Amino acid sequence: MNLSSMVFLLLVSICSLITSLNLLSSGCCYFMDWELISINSASVEMALIIDWMSMMFMSFVCFISSMVLFYSGGYMSGDYNIGRFMYLVLGFVLSMLLLIISPNMISILLGWDGLGLVSYALVIYYQNEKSAGAGMLTALSNRVGDVAILLSISLMLSLGGWNFYFYVGEESLNSSYVVFLVVLAAMTKSAQIPFSAWLPAAMAAPTPVSALVHSSTLVTAGVYLLIRFHSSLMTSFASTLLLLLGCLTMFMAGLGANFETDLKKIIALSTLSQLGVMITILSLGWATLAFFHLLTHALFKALLFMCAGSIIHSVGDYQDIRMMGGLVNFMPISVVCINLANLALCGFPFLAGFYSKDLILEVAFLNPLNEICFWLLALATGLTVCYSFRLVYYSLSGDYNLSSVSFVSDSETLMTWPMLGLSIGAVVGGSAVSWLVFPSPTMICLTLSMKLLALVVSLVGGFIGYVLNLMVENYKLNSLQFYPVVVFSGSMWFMPLLSTIGISRGVLAGGFVYTQLGDGGWSEYYGGQGIYSTLMKSSGYLQAIQENSIKTYLIILLIWLVGLLLII
Amino acid sequence: MTIFNFWLFVPLFCLCCGLLAFVGKRKHLLNVLLSLEFIMVNIFWFMAQAFGHLGSDLYFVLFFLTLAACEGALALALLVSIVRSHGSDNFGSFNVLSC
């Protein structure tokens, strides 16, 4: 089943890539709509938009999901419920495609809610308590965004239709609160600062799910929506808000990834950091750059997750990087791919990430930017390289920390071929997309120090990340001297704790009290059981009263007859 | 009332007595059925005397007597059935609400 779905999705990917190339060169855009109902001239439609952006995104999504589906045939082999898994992932891809091609607020809800629902089903795939909690966190955080979109649907009624593709940039859309609601929805879906608790928690899902969902498609849906809305975004306060929150997210996630020990959580925080980069550059006004970074990031992040899955599979299903090491000697293909992905993430020259990341940094420094965001951008770039090299030390090049008997190898071709396929994308994807999307290069005019800032920060970050984490067993743990700072940074500034325990502990305790007193107590006394016992007792009385001989009634009958005769 | 006779009061009185016995007896069903027959017989006597004084169509009384006899047989069949199902013909053992 994974083979057929891979072939199908690969074909769809190639077709949509060719379509997007056609549309790029011709500048056409096809809009198809089917009017379902028209209520007093506000028409509810099912609309599709075929323009170069949606076709290119669709081709990347289909390519990555075809590789991931092929990979999951190897990763999830031997799993009892693999059929359910495949169908869930295909349902996820369907929801994502529906979201990509819909310019209508109501039909985007089909894809948006579908994404939330299917990602919940995928996160709770392994049925244990941790997955249940993580799934609930994911679903409820995404639900806030769904509510925001529903509210914006009701607000857009006054515009006469729900095709936001035509209303962005217009005064009628800017003057309503639709933009803020859409920003809220995008923030929850893309896990920006108040709502970022779900992304590391959702790593309880199987690794192919993380590769597809939490790296390239689900979390970029919010960014994609904002890209569609960017002309309205620029004219409102939302752009300032997004800039600050994006920079903070970027920095916090980069900092947190340096102190994290779970392999998948490091990659999740890396995704979060790159999402912050996308949101930042979007809020500065460069929507096409954000889209470009979205595409290239999808490629190398999916590759990174797949390599992580291969590593996790071969060390025996545990994810702690302190228990891995020296894997470069045993798994050459996975190590090559993870190296490519890491270097692409850091912005190594001429790989995929370089074109998008370097351009973003230079354009951001060109813009009038406030100093906080400037320093956050620079620091986050350095932190990215820092945690990437830390990961390389701990898992690939450090000492061998596994148990004494282990089978670490790259023998599963179902997992290595998709990784190699995606690594081709990671190498050439950036340059190819940049030559397609940006027909003429941007003029960058910066001072020498600013131009070198990205390079210097990356080199220093890489050096720090490698050297600071060199570990031999009898070293002292230096982070114990800075323990409060380490805990604060490593637990994502306590926001997951605040947003979950803070809200749910009192409510759950109150629920327990209600269950005891109310549901098992007074509510039963005045409700079901109480009414039942009252009815039984009273009908018992009535039955006792009516339990007479027939003769009593006959005597009464005779008395009445005689009485009637006497009266009449 | 040309056919009215002073002696018609006897069957009328006996009819009322039978009616009282019908509603009054509270122990045995057989008594109730007996009182029912008594009522029938008194009505027969009343009808026979009334039709006799009319002088014609006395045979109507035969119709009534046949029906009274059938009714008696039916009542006895019911009594037998009740005794078979409830065990006795005590009124206490079969009340209105139970099967």
XYZ file of C-alpha atoms in Angstrom:
667
model
C 0.000 0.000 0.000
C 2.838 2.361 0.671
C 4.224 1.721 -2.795
C 1.009 2.565 -4.614
C 0.400 5.682 -2.582
C 3.957 6.792 -3.083
C 3.718 6.410 -6.848
C 0.374 8.207 -6.967
C 1.542 11.112 -4.847
C 4.778 11.357 -6.786
C 2.808 11.636 -10.021
C 0.564 14.313 -8.505
C 3.651 16.144 -7.333
C 5.264 16.105 -10.776
C 2.022 17.201 -12.459
C 1.484 20.093 -10.117
C 5.115 21.149 -10.392
C 4.773 21.303 -14.177
C 1.507 23.215 -13.758
C 3.130 25.681 -11.422
C 6.005 26.214 -13.836
C 3.489 26.922 -16.579
C 1.583 29.317 -14.394
C 4.763 31.045 -13.264
C 5.856 31.673 -16.811
C 2.472 32.749 -18.068
C 1.333 34.601 -14.969
C -2.134 33.028 -15.195
C -4.339 32.060 -12.338
C -7.408 29.851 -12.609
C -10.315 30.349 -10.250
C -13.134 27.811 -10.277
C -16.135 28.132 -8.063
C -19.380 26.327 -7.541
C -22.080 28.344 -5.878
C -23.876 26.258 -3.295
C -26.394 28.715 -1.916
C -26.931 32.431 -2.131
C -28.527 34.091 0.879
C -29.593 37.633 0.109
C -26.638 38.124 -2.237
C -24.041 36.618 0.084
C -23.018 33.526 -1.802
C -21.629 30.410 -0.194
C -19.322 28.769 -2.709
C -16.943 25.898 -3.006
C -13.999 27.494 -4.748
C -10.658 26.300 -6.058
C -7.717 28.435 -6.970
C -4.985 27.208 -9.280
C -2.139 29.681 -9.181
C 1.586 29.147 -9.080
C 1.820 29.411 -5.301
C -0.786 26.796 -4.574
C 0.507 24.452 -7.267
C 4.099 24.706 -6.085
C 3.095 24.149 -2.474
C 0.960 21.234 -3.557
C 3.846 19.660 -5.441
C 6.167 19.998 -2.454
C 3.555 18.591 -0.076
C 2.860 15.650 -2.365
C 6.554 14.951 -2.898
C 7.324 14.978 0.813
C 4.296 12.885 1.649
C 5.121 10.352 -1.043
C 8.617 9.991 0.423
C 7.200 9.793 3.960
C 4.608 7.200 3.016
C 7.260 5.056 1.365
C 9.444 5.510 4.431
C 6.695 4.557 6.819
C 6.357 1.243 5.050
C 9.797 0.536 6.486
C 9.457 2.360 9.803
C 6.038 1.002 10.735
C 6.531 -2.460 9.272
C 5.312 -5.113 11.649
C 2.865 -2.709 13.218
C -0.547 -4.261 13.565
C -2.515 -1.194 12.535
C -0.427 -0.033 9.605
C -3.470 0.103 7.322
C -5.136 2.603 9.616
C -1.919 4.596 9.732
C -1.662 4.809 5.966
C -5.263 5.902 5.603
C -4.825 8.547 8.284
C -1.741 9.957 6.570
C -3.548 9.992 3.219
C -6.473 11.746 4.867
C -4.045 14.264 6.234
C -2.579 14.903 2.782
C -6.092 15.338 1.415
C -6.949 17.929 4.061
C -3.735 19.792 3.367
C -4.389 19.856 -0.371
C -7.923 21.108 0.253
C -6.507 23.877 2.362
C -3.906 24.827 -0.234
C -6.307 25.201 -3.133
C -9.144 27.008 -1.410
C -9.408 30.799 -1.563
C -12.732 30.708 0.271
C -12.976 31.065 4.024
C -15.653 28.412 4.309
C -13.918 25.836 2.149
C -10.612 26.464 3.890
C -12.368 25.326 7.040
C -12.705 21.910 5.397
C -8.940 21.606 5.166
C -8.175 23.459 8.419
C -10.486 21.425 10.650
C -9.511 18.284 8.763
C -5.849 18.993 9.557
C -6.593 19.426 13.250
C -8.710 16.310 13.433
C -6.389 14.019 11.476
C -3.326 15.261 13.313
C -5.096 14.439 16.581
C -5.815 10.936 15.333
C -2.184 10.570 14.256
C -0.719 11.853 17.522
C -2.775 9.409 19.579
C -1.751 6.564 17.270
C 0.365 4.855 19.915
C -2.233 4.361 22.587
C -0.662 5.331 25.854
C -1.293 8.116 28.316
C 1.445 10.386 27.078
C 0.102 10.268 23.540
C -3.394 10.895 24.845
C -2.278 14.003 26.690
C -0.224 15.205 23.742
C -3.107 14.591 21.348
C -5.498 16.509 23.531
C -3.038 19.394 23.759
C -2.610 19.444 19.962
C -6.306 19.206 19.235
C -7.365 21.847 21.719
C -4.666 24.325 20.689
C -5.674 23.891 17.057
C -9.307 24.236 18.085
C -8.700 27.798 19.237
C -7.655 28.593 15.679
C -10.702 26.842 14.290
C -12.906 28.992 16.481
C -11.111 32.082 15.232
C -11.774 31.061 11.627
C -15.422 30.397 12.404
C -15.735 33.830 13.951
C -14.087 35.375 10.921
C -16.575 33.544 8.707
C -19.389 35.199 10.579
C -17.654 38.575 10.367
C -17.063 38.203 6.639
C -20.786 37.984 5.994
C -20.833 41.747 5.733
C -18.402 41.636 2.844
C -20.868 39.844 0.599
C -18.894 36.679 0.107
C -16.242 34.536 1.620
C -13.633 34.510 -1.129
C -10.931 36.256 0.830
C -8.621 36.024 -2.203
C -10.436 38.987 -3.680
C -10.878 40.977 -0.507
C -7.309 41.092 0.798
C -5.838 44.558 0.587
C -9.260 46.112 0.275
C -10.478 48.657 2.752
C -13.549 46.606 3.613
C -11.474 43.723 4.930
C -8.895 45.903 6.653
C -11.435 47.764 8.727
C -12.906 44.632 10.295
C -11.424 42.318 12.857
C -11.125 39.479 10.375
C -7.378 40.087 10.071
C -6.829 39.708 13.804
C -8.868 36.523 13.898
C -6.906 35.116 10.977
C -3.677 36.051 12.753
C -4.921 34.239 15.851
C -5.766 31.178 13.800
C -2.351 31.187 12.132
C -0.640 31.629 15.486
C -2.308 28.578 16.949
C -1.722 26.436 13.909
C 1.908 27.511 13.527
C 2.594 27.324 17.256
C 3.726 30.890 17.896
C 4.476 32.108 21.372
C 1.348 31.783 23.481
C 0.334 28.558 21.730
C 3.664 26.846 21.267
C 3.177 24.146 23.874
C 1.714 21.609 21.516
C 4.526 21.243 19.043
C 7.124 19.543 21.264
C 4.362 17.533 22.925
C 3.117 16.277 19.580
C 6.376 14.395 19.145
C 4.563 11.520 20.841
C 3.353 10.700 17.342
C 5.191 8.166 15.171
C 8.224 9.643 13.427
C 6.816 9.553 9.853
C 3.922 11.620 11.172
C 6.343 14.107 12.625
C 8.232 14.182 9.354
C 5.149 14.997 7.376
C 2.896 16.806 9.755
C 4.959 18.641 12.258
C 7.759 19.692 10.008
C 6.377 20.716 6.701
C 2.614 20.722 6.351
C 0.483 21.243 9.426
C 2.566 23.944 10.992
C 3.074 25.766 7.734
C -0.658 25.957 7.078
C -0.860 28.961 9.350
C 2.017 30.667 7.565
C 0.364 29.890 4.221
C -2.890 31.498 5.356
C -0.994 34.579 6.438
C 0.820 34.646 3.086
C -2.574 34.731 1.388
C -3.627 37.568 3.681
C -0.401 39.530 3.581
C -1.709 42.645 1.841
C -4.274 43.097 4.586
C -1.700 42.262 7.222
C 0.614 45.096 6.301
C -1.925 47.814 6.939
C -2.848 46.841 10.464
C -1.308 46.498 13.889
C -1.166 42.744 13.363
C 2.124 43.012 11.501
C 3.879 44.587 14.501
C 2.396 41.966 16.797
C 3.493 39.172 14.490
C 7.003 40.583 14.216
C 7.523 40.603 17.953
C 5.922 37.233 18.553
C 7.773 35.657 15.655
C 11.134 36.928 16.853
C 10.409 35.780 20.397
C 9.315 32.356 19.204
C 12.421 32.045 17.084
C 14.688 32.926 19.972
C 12.903 30.874 22.623
C 12.822 27.758 20.516
C 16.453 28.086 19.544
C 17.421 28.517 23.171
C 15.274 25.610 24.283
C 16.726 23.254 21.696
C 20.160 23.754 23.183
C 19.106 22.276 26.514
C 16.840 19.538 25.287
C 17.870 15.918 25.391
C 15.112 14.221 23.416
C 16.088 13.915 19.763
C 12.649 14.544 18.357
C 12.002 17.442 20.679
C 15.186 19.110 19.497
C 13.998 18.847 15.921
C 10.530 20.057 16.954
C 12.022 23.134 18.598
C 14.127 23.642 15.495
C 10.932 23.629 13.434
C 9.411 26.116 15.838
C 12.419 28.380 15.451
C 12.223 28.297 11.673
C 8.488 29.007 11.841
C 9.366 32.068 13.832
C 11.732 33.088 11.026
C 8.942 32.660 8.491
C 6.491 34.701 10.517
C 9.098 37.388 11.105
C 9.901 37.905 7.461
C 6.198 37.781 6.616
C 5.419 40.500 9.094
C 8.135 42.647 7.575
C 6.228 42.495 4.311
C 8.131 39.930 2.260
C 5.496 37.272 1.680
C 7.244 35.603 -1.230
C 10.401 35.171 0.838
C 8.339 33.579 3.591
C 6.859 31.205 1.033
C 10.310 30.386 -0.307
C 11.608 29.628 3.182
C 8.485 27.544 3.819
C 9.244 25.347 0.831
C 12.949 24.838 1.436
C 12.434 24.325 5.150
C 9.840 21.647 4.414
C 12.366 19.706 2.396
C 15.255 19.609 4.817
C 13.138 19.364 7.932
C 11.297 16.330 6.634
C 14.682 14.838 5.764
C 15.927 15.579 9.292
C 12.935 13.875 10.862
C 13.283 10.857 8.632
C 16.956 10.470 9.519
C 16.063 10.838 13.178
C 13.516 8.092 12.723
C 16.104 5.848 11.136
C 18.450 6.492 14.073
C 15.708 5.889 16.648
C 14.748 2.666 14.912
C 18.246 1.278 14.948
C 19.218 2.181 18.535
C 16.164 0.341 19.774
C 13.377 2.920 19.949
C 14.694 5.301 22.559
C 15.103 8.942 21.731
C 17.555 10.296 24.297
C 20.632 11.690 22.588
C 22.786 11.035 25.627
C 22.409 7.359 24.842
C 23.512 7.630 21.246
C 26.911 8.335 19.861
C 29.464 7.319 17.320
C 26.778 6.471 14.816
C 28.909 7.765 11.971
C 30.782 4.496 12.071
C 27.706 2.351 11.639
C 25.049 4.144 9.597
C 26.745 5.995 6.763
C 23.682 6.763 4.636
C 21.641 8.111 7.523
C 24.580 10.127 8.751
C 25.182 11.637 5.325
C 21.544 12.622 5.050
C 21.359 14.035 8.548
C 24.501 15.996 7.872
C 22.997 17.417 4.706
C 19.815 18.326 6.529
C 21.675 19.945 9.407
C 23.938 21.955 7.150
C 20.983 23.022 5.038
C 19.283 24.161 8.236
C 22.325 26.144 9.313
C 22.492 27.890 5.967
C 25.607 26.244 4.611
C 26.462 27.925 1.324
C 24.574 26.711 -1.751
C 22.477 24.088 -0.015
C 18.742 24.586 0.246
C 18.633 26.629 3.392
C 21.301 29.067 2.302
C 19.258 30.720 -0.416
C 16.222 31.305 1.764
C 17.842 31.951 5.114
C 20.646 34.173 3.983
C 18.303 36.209 1.791
C 15.872 36.561 4.685
C 18.579 37.797 7.002
C 19.923 40.302 4.508
C 16.496 41.620 3.609
C 15.561 41.858 7.268
C 18.684 43.876 8.004
C 17.859 46.145 5.096
C 14.447 46.955 6.520
C 13.922 49.514 9.260
C 13.994 47.082 12.160
C 13.968 47.724 15.876
C 16.971 46.650 17.847
C 15.299 43.868 19.808
C 14.265 42.075 16.650
C 17.682 42.626 15.121
C 19.493 41.033 18.026
C 16.926 38.252 18.305
C 17.388 37.444 14.630
C 21.160 37.370 14.919
C 21.132 35.350 18.136
C 18.591 32.900 16.778
C 20.725 32.258 13.723
C 23.676 31.511 15.956
C 21.572 29.313 18.224
C 20.371 27.330 15.227
C 23.905 26.390 14.294
C 24.654 25.816 17.983
C 22.032 23.175 18.563
C 22.655 21.569 15.184
C 26.283 21.003 16.004
C 25.379 19.895 19.516
C 23.111 17.289 17.967
C 25.896 16.185 15.632
C 28.275 15.787 18.563
C 25.896 13.864 20.767
C 24.456 11.501 18.207
C 26.970 11.170 15.432
C 30.527 11.964 16.328
C 30.744 11.594 20.092
C 31.628 8.507 22.035
C 29.595 5.366 21.687
C 27.009 5.508 24.506
C 24.702 2.706 23.593
C 24.361 -0.578 25.453
C 27.001 -3.229 24.959
C 24.911 -5.334 22.625
C 23.250 -3.390 19.841
C 22.428 -3.670 16.186
C 22.961 -0.313 14.566
C 22.769 -0.432 10.834
C 21.272 1.087 7.756
C 19.934 -2.095 6.280
C 16.361 -0.997 5.696
C 16.190 0.136 2.091
C 12.598 1.259 2.506
C 13.925 3.911 4.840
C 17.119 4.906 3.082
C 15.776 5.408 -0.438
C 13.243 8.094 0.565
C 15.935 9.806 2.588
C 18.178 9.926 -0.442
C 15.280 11.228 -2.525
C 14.638 14.034 -0.099
C 18.309 14.829 0.201
C 18.367 15.520 -3.526
C 15.632 17.997 -2.807
C 17.566 19.445 0.111
C 20.605 20.038 -2.079
C 19.042 21.450 -5.237
C 15.672 22.624 -3.924
C 16.798 25.973 -2.678
C 18.583 27.062 -5.817
C 15.877 25.706 -8.114
C 13.047 27.489 -6.319
C 14.981 30.702 -6.003
C 15.655 30.842 -9.748
C 11.966 30.146 -10.400
C 10.307 32.415 -7.897
C 12.629 35.404 -7.981
C 13.132 36.227 -11.631
C 15.493 39.053 -10.865
C 17.829 39.253 -7.871
C 17.132 41.711 -5.061
C 19.559 44.538 -4.603
C 21.175 44.187 -1.193
C 23.111 47.142 0.132
C 24.547 46.525 3.577
C 27.593 47.479 5.532
C 30.421 44.956 5.727
C 29.794 44.144 9.392
C 26.111 43.434 8.809
C 26.856 41.357 5.769
C 29.343 39.278 7.715
C 27.089 39.083 10.786
C 25.242 36.015 9.597
C 28.468 34.211 8.717
C 30.268 35.162 11.929
C 27.299 34.314 14.111
C 26.943 30.939 12.434
C 30.624 30.063 12.827
C 30.746 31.196 16.446
C 27.509 29.361 17.176
C 28.780 26.169 15.616
C 32.024 26.382 17.554
C 30.184 27.013 20.829
C 27.720 24.254 20.130
C 30.394 21.684 19.554
C 32.996 22.666 22.120
C 30.687 23.514 24.994
C 29.058 20.109 24.829
C 32.193 17.998 24.731
C 31.691 15.548 27.516
C 33.787 12.940 29.234
C 32.359 10.986 32.132
C 34.275 12.554 34.969
C 33.561 16.142 33.954
C 31.523 18.347 36.265
C 28.100 19.305 34.943
C 28.532 23.048 34.527
C 24.890 23.746 33.908
C 24.179 22.921 37.554
C 25.802 26.223 38.478
C 23.308 28.096 36.319
C 20.425 25.821 37.152
C 17.568 28.391 37.231
C 18.585 29.772 33.835
C 18.924 26.310 32.374
C 15.516 25.221 33.630
C 13.902 28.413 32.403
C 15.395 28.162 28.936
C 15.022 24.443 28.553
C 11.364 24.285 29.458
C 10.307 26.836 26.864
C 10.029 29.682 29.381
C 7.482 27.691 31.398
C 4.713 28.492 28.940
C 3.590 24.897 28.430
C 3.315 24.481 32.183
C 1.417 27.729 32.573
C -0.981 27.040 29.779
C -1.763 23.488 30.794
C -1.407 22.993 34.544
C -2.480 26.511 35.318
C -5.709 26.070 33.469
C -6.531 22.451 33.945
C -5.606 21.603 37.528
C -8.292 23.622 39.294
C -10.868 22.783 36.673
C -10.226 19.060 36.939
C -10.390 19.192 40.738
C -13.658 21.079 40.472
C -14.884 18.459 38.075
C -14.053 15.722 40.550
C -15.975 17.525 43.298
C -18.921 17.976 40.973
C -18.871 14.302 40.043
C -18.881 13.274 43.676
C -21.425 15.759 45.014
C -23.514 16.460 42.007
C -23.490 13.649 39.521
C -23.394 10.970 42.207
C -25.290 12.931 44.817
C -27.841 15.704 44.586
C -28.366 15.406 40.866
C -29.367 11.815 41.324
C -31.510 12.655 44.348
C -33.527 15.246 42.480
C -33.109 13.653 39.101
C -33.132 10.075 37.961
C -33.034 7.856 41.000
C -35.053 10.191 43.207
C -37.910 10.475 40.759
C -37.819 6.745 40.203
C -38.141 5.928 43.906
C -40.877 8.555 44.416
C -42.890 7.161 41.546
C -42.504 3.623 42.743
C -43.566 4.482 46.291
C -46.604 6.510 45.266
C -47.812 3.966 42.791
C -47.378 1.375 45.508
C -49.736 3.423 47.691
C -52.252 3.680 44.887
C -52.067 -0.034 44.293
C -52.632 -0.768 47.953
C -55.644 1.520 47.980
C -57.119 -0.096 44.921
C -56.613 -3.611 46.123
C -60.278 -4.330 46.974
C -62.831 -6.946 46.255
C -65.002 -6.471 43.218
C -68.049 -6.572 45.417
C -67.226 -3.144 46.842
C -67.582 -1.643 43.408
C -70.754 -3.574 42.685
C -72.337 -2.344 45.920
C -71.437 1.190 45.019
C -72.940 0.648 41.585
C -76.203 -0.582 43.100
C -76.397 2.329 45.523
C -75.940 4.779 42.661
C -78.610 3.005 40.559
C -81.092 2.933 43.396
C -80.325 6.528 44.189
C -80.916 7.514 40.558
C -84.193 5.611 40.524
C -85.313 7.256 43.721
C -84.365 10.707 42.501
C -85.795 10.241 39.095
C -102.023 -0.307 33.738
C -104.510 -2.961 32.813
C -102.259 -5.925 33.381
C -101.135 -4.728 36.699
C -101.868 -7.086 39.501
C -101.249 -6.883 43.185
C -99.434 -10.236 43.047
C -96.775 -8.777 40.696
C -95.131 -7.217 43.719
C -93.882 -10.611 44.891
C -91.545 -11.290 41.986
C -90.519 -7.654 41.990
C -89.650 -7.791 45.637
C -87.794 -11.053 45.160
C -85.890 -9.479 42.246
C -84.689 -6.685 44.457
C -83.683 -9.191 47.096
C -81.747 -11.114 44.507
C -80.043 -7.934 43.364
C -79.047 -7.159 46.914
C -77.735 -10.652 47.347
C -75.768 -10.259 44.083
C -73.883 -7.211 45.343
C -73.896 -8.131 48.956
C -72.355 -11.569 49.091
C -68.675 -11.185 49.616
C -67.265 -14.606 50.062
C -68.199 -17.173 47.478
C -68.660 -16.753 43.775
C -71.180 -19.606 43.757
C -73.493 -17.520 45.891
C -73.244 -14.687 43.405
C -74.137 -16.969 40.549
C -76.998 -18.457 42.531
C -78.395 -15.013 43.188
C -78.098 -14.288 39.472
C -80.216 -17.360 38.725
C -82.676 -16.262 41.371
C -83.014 -12.896 39.617
C -83.582 -14.691 36.308
C -86.279 -16.931 37.795
C -88.105 -13.966 39.304
C -88.032 -12.096 36.049
C -89.451 -15.223 34.416
C -92.263 -15.331 36.958
C -92.963 -11.631 36.430
C -92.983 -11.996 32.662
C -95.150 -15.148 32.767
C -97.754 -13.455 34.953
C -97.735 -10.298 32.833
C -98.000 -12.159 29.509
C -100.659 -14.491 30.931
C -102.893 -11.593 31.807
C -102.346 -10.212 28.299
C -103.786 -13.452 26.925
C -101.505 -13.998 23.968
C -97.822 -14.455 23.043
C -97.087 -16.407 26.141
C -94.308 -18.238 24.224
C -91.999 -15.199 24.617
C -91.365 -16.432 28.080
C -89.805 -19.580 26.608
C -87.199 -17.491 24.793
C -86.297 -15.885 28.032
C -86.110 -19.172 29.884
C -83.799 -20.656 27.255
C -81.483 -17.735 27.518
C -81.515 -17.888 31.292
C -80.531 -21.518 31.173
C -77.690 -20.830 28.775
C -76.500 -18.069 30.984
C -76.529 -20.406 33.972
C -74.449 -22.936 32.090
C -71.996 -20.260 31.034
C -71.741 -18.996 34.595
C -70.956 -22.473 35.804
C -68.287 -22.872 33.139
C -66.721 -19.628 34.260
C -66.847 -20.753 37.855
C -65.072 -23.964 36.974
C -62.426 -22.046 35.065
C -61.870 -19.615 37.943
C -61.611 -22.422 40.436
C -59.092 -24.135 38.202
C -56.943 -21.023 37.874
C -57.213 -19.535 41.340
C -57.714 -22.613 43.426
C -60.955 -21.603 45.088
C -63.872 -19.286 44.487
C -63.041 -16.931 47.313
C -63.345 -13.332 46.317
C -60.215 -12.468 48.242
C -58.066 -14.640 46.049
C -58.886 -12.871 42.826
C -58.717 -9.122 43.002
C -59.110 -6.663 40.199
C -55.509 -5.682 39.745
C -53.712 -8.952 39.509
C -53.835 -11.471 36.729
